[in-house]
């Protein structure tokens, strides 16, 4: 994994932010928890561009990332942030209404991603937990990701694709944690 400067990380995050996906995630997580303030995990939050948006929209949000310099910036959003290696992190069972895994999958090997998805599956609330995951076309095909989500227990809800200004194609999935514990 190549070390990116903090300034480049922030600029890339701002340039590739997906407002439609953020709004859909917010709307669906709230709809699944109408009587409570939903709790979400921004897994691989970086400098907190999306984390800030969730916090500003009244979600209880936890952010994790490996980089202390990025977390220092992310902490300014007022959300809870923790330095953790996503590949090794363990989460409280059924603690989250949603998990946002944006622009992180490509930093992992397919085996590491499989283990991370298994861990995130358990961190989501059964029956209502929602996962958002995005990844570049160069990392894996949409069919491969669909199979991986299914192998780790997720039910695919929908998928989409968009092309960034630099020409890179990205895929995105919304997936649900079923009712089994």
Short mmCIF file of C-alpha atoms in Angstrom, two decimals:
data_model
loop_
_atom_site.label_atom_id
_atom_site.label_comp_id
_atom_site.label_asym_id
_atom_site.label_seq_id
_atom_site.Cartn_x
_atom_site.Cartn_y
_atom_site.Cartn_z
CA UNK A 1 0.00 0.00 0.00
CA UNK A 2 1.42 3.39 -1.01
CA UNK A 3 1.51 6.11 1.63
CA UNK A 4 -0.48 9.11 0.40
CA UNK A 5 0.08 12.57 1.85
CA UNK A 6 -2.66 13.86 4.11
CA UNK A 7 -3.38 16.78 1.77
CA UNK A 8 -3.74 14.39 -1.19
CA UNK A 9 -5.99 12.12 0.89
CA UNK A 10 -8.31 15.00 1.76
CA UNK A 11 -8.41 16.33 -1.81
CA UNK A 12 -9.12 12.87 -3.24
CA UNK A 13 -11.87 12.26 -0.69
CA UNK A 14 -13.55 15.58 -1.46
CA UNK A 15 -13.25 15.09 -5.22
CA UNK A 16 -14.71 11.59 -5.16
CA UNK A 17 -17.43 12.11 -2.55
CA UNK A 18 -20.71 10.66 -3.78
CA UNK A 19 -23.59 12.85 -2.53
CA UNK A 20 -26.28 10.55 -3.92
CA UNK A 21 -24.84 7.51 -2.12
CA UNK A 22 -24.43 9.49 1.12
CA UNK A 23 -28.06 10.67 0.97
CA UNK A 24 -29.39 7.21 0.19
CA UNK A 25 -27.36 5.69 3.03
CA UNK A 26 -28.63 8.35 5.45
CA UNK A 27 -32.24 7.91 4.34
CA UNK A 28 -32.18 4.12 4.53
CA UNK A 29 -30.37 3.91 7.86
CA UNK A 30 -32.85 6.36 9.38
CA UNK A 31 -35.82 4.48 7.93
CA UNK A 32 -34.58 1.26 9.53
CA UNK A 33 -34.28 2.96 12.96
CA UNK A 34 -37.18 5.45 13.02
CA UNK A 35 -37.38 5.81 16.80
CA UNK A 36 -33.68 6.15 17.57
CA UNK A 37 -30.62 8.01 16.38
CA UNK A 38 -28.85 5.52 14.12
CA UNK A 39 -25.27 4.55 14.87
CA UNK A 40 -22.94 4.11 11.91
CA UNK A 41 -19.32 3.12 11.41
CA UNK A 42 -17.18 4.92 8.84
CA UNK A 43 -14.63 2.15 8.33
CA UNK A 44 -11.49 3.68 6.87
CA UNK A 45 -12.68 7.23 7.52
CA UNK A 46 -9.41 8.87 6.52
CA UNK A 47 -9.52 12.59 7.28
CA UNK A 48 -13.26 12.38 7.90
CA UNK A 49 -14.84 13.94 4.81
CA UNK A 50 -17.82 11.56 4.87
CA UNK A 51 -17.72 11.24 8.67
CA UNK A 52 -18.29 15.00 8.96
CA UNK A 53 -21.30 14.73 6.67
CA UNK A 54 -22.83 11.93 8.75
CA UNK A 55 -22.20 13.81 11.99
CA UNK A 56 -23.70 17.03 10.56
CA UNK A 57 -26.80 15.00 9.61
CA UNK A 58 -27.33 13.83 13.19
CA UNK A 59 -26.06 10.27 13.01
CA UNK A 60 -24.02 8.82 15.88
CA UNK A 61 -20.87 8.01 13.96
CA UNK A 62 -17.66 6.22 14.84
CA UNK A 63 -14.69 6.47 12.51
CA UNK A 64 -11.73 4.16 12.31
CA UNK A 65 -8.57 4.53 10.32
CA UNK A 66 -4.97 3.44 10.56
CA UNK A 67 -3.39 6.85 10.04
CA UNK A 68 -3.00 9.05 13.12
CA UNK A 69 -2.54 12.23 11.04
CA UNK A 70 -5.83 11.60 9.22
CA UNK A 71 -7.64 10.81 12.47
CA UNK A 72 -6.41 14.06 14.00
CA UNK A 73 -8.23 15.92 11.22
CA UNK A 74 -11.28 13.62 11.39
CA UNK A 75 -11.62 14.15 15.16
CA UNK A 76 -12.37 17.84 14.53
CA UNK A 77 -15.79 16.76 13.23
CA UNK A 78 -16.85 15.98 16.78
CA UNK A 79 -17.43 12.29 16.11
CA UNK A 80 -15.70 9.40 17.87
CA UNK A 81 -12.58 8.28 16.00
CA UNK A 82 -10.25 5.40 16.77
CA UNK A 83 -6.93 4.27 15.37
CA UNK A 84 -7.49 0.68 14.28
CA UNK A 85 -6.30 -1.57 11.51
CA UNK A 86 -9.50 -2.63 9.80
CA UNK A 87 -7.93 -5.99 8.97
CA UNK A 88 -7.49 -6.75 12.69
CA UNK A 89 -10.36 -4.82 14.24
CA UNK A 90 -13.06 -6.51 16.27
CA UNK A 91 -16.37 -4.78 16.83
CA UNK A 92 -19.15 -5.11 19.32
CA UNK A 93 -21.78 -7.51 17.95
CA UNK A 94 -24.88 -5.89 16.46
CA UNK A 95 -23.66 -2.42 17.47
CA UNK A 96 -24.23 -0.59 14.19
CA UNK A 97 -27.20 0.31 12.04
CA UNK A 98 -24.94 1.02 9.10
CA UNK A 99 -21.36 0.60 7.93
CA UNK A 100 -19.82 2.92 5.34
CA UNK A 101 -16.85 1.29 3.58
CA UNK A 102 -16.03 3.87 0.94
CA UNK A 103 -12.80 3.76 -1.09
CA UNK A 104 -11.22 1.20 1.23
CA UNK A 105 -11.70 -2.24 -0.34
CA UNK A 106 -8.93 -1.73 -2.89
CA UNK A 107 -6.42 -1.22 -0.06
CA UNK A 108 -6.97 -4.85 1.02
CA UNK A 109 -6.25 -8.20 -0.56
CA UNK A 110 -9.34 -10.23 -1.49
CA UNK A 111 -8.69 -12.54 1.49
CA UNK A 112 -8.35 -9.58 3.85
CA UNK A 113 -11.54 -8.06 2.46
CA UNK A 114 -13.35 -11.36 3.04
CA UNK A 115 -12.31 -11.34 6.71
CA UNK A 116 -13.19 -7.65 7.10
CA UNK A 117 -16.65 -8.21 5.61
CA UNK A 118 -17.24 -11.12 8.00
CA UNK A 119 -16.33 -8.87 10.93
CA UNK A 120 -18.52 -6.02 9.68
CA UNK A 121 -21.42 -8.41 9.12
CA UNK A 122 -21.35 -9.31 12.82
CA UNK A 123 -21.06 -5.63 13.80
CA UNK A 124 -24.32 -4.79 12.01
CA UNK A 125 -27.73 -5.25 13.60
CA UNK A 126 -29.48 -8.39 12.31
CA UNK A 127 -32.38 -7.73 9.99
CA UNK A 128 -31.78 -3.99 9.66
CA UNK A 129 -28.03 -3.42 9.22
CA UNK A 130 -26.97 -1.72 5.99
CA UNK A 131 -23.53 -1.86 4.35
CA UNK A 132 -22.27 0.52 1.68
CA UNK A 133 -19.09 -0.51 -0.12
CA UNK A 134 -17.38 1.11 -3.09
CA UNK A 135 -14.38 -0.03 -5.07
CA UNK A 136 -12.63 0.73 -8.36
CA UNK A 137 -13.17 -1.38 -11.45
CA UNK A 138 -9.43 -2.11 -11.41
CA UNK A 139 -9.73 -3.89 -8.02
CA UNK A 140 -12.38 -6.50 -8.78
CA UNK A 141 -15.39 -6.97 -10.98
CA UNK A 142 -18.89 -6.26 -9.80
CA UNK A 143 -19.71 -9.98 -10.08
CA UNK A 144 -16.72 -10.89 -7.89
CA UNK A 145 -17.81 -8.41 -5.23
CA UNK A 146 -21.39 -9.68 -5.39
CA UNK A 147 -20.16 -13.23 -4.79
CA UNK A 148 -17.93 -12.08 -1.91
CA UNK A 149 -20.81 -10.24 -0.24
CA UNK A 150 -22.98 -13.34 -0.56
CA UNK A 151 -20.23 -15.58 0.86
CA UNK A 152 -19.97 -13.35 3.93
CA UNK A 153 -23.72 -13.44 4.59
CA UNK A 154 -24.86 -10.16 3.05
CA UNK A 155 -27.92 -9.85 0.84
CA UNK A 156 -27.29 -7.56 -2.10
CA UNK A 157 -29.80 -4.73 -2.20
CA UNK A 158 -28.57 -2.73 -5.16
CA UNK A 159 -25.48 -1.83 -7.08
CA UNK A 160 -24.36 1.11 -9.11
CA UNK A 161 -21.47 2.43 -11.11
CA UNK A 162 -20.06 5.85 -11.76
CA UNK A 163 -17.14 7.32 -13.63
CA UNK A 164 -15.02 9.88 -11.81
CA UNK A 165 -13.71 13.04 -13.53
CA UNK A 166 -10.32 11.33 -14.01
CA UNK A 167 -11.99 8.49 -15.96
CA UNK A 168 -11.79 5.83 -13.23
CA UNK A 169 -14.87 3.60 -12.98
CA UNK A 170 -16.14 2.80 -9.49
CA UNK A 171 -18.74 0.29 -8.37
CA UNK A 172 -20.89 0.61 -5.30
CA UNK A 173 -23.11 -1.84 -3.45
CA UNK A 174 -25.74 -1.45 -0.81
CA UNK A 175 -26.10 -4.75 1.03
CA UNK A 176 -28.20 -5.88 3.97
CA UNK A 177 -27.49 -8.02 6.96
CA UNK A 178 -30.21 -10.64 7.15
CA UNK A 179 -32.08 -11.58 10.30
CA UNK A 180 -29.83 -14.48 11.41
CA UNK A 181 -27.48 -13.79 14.28
#
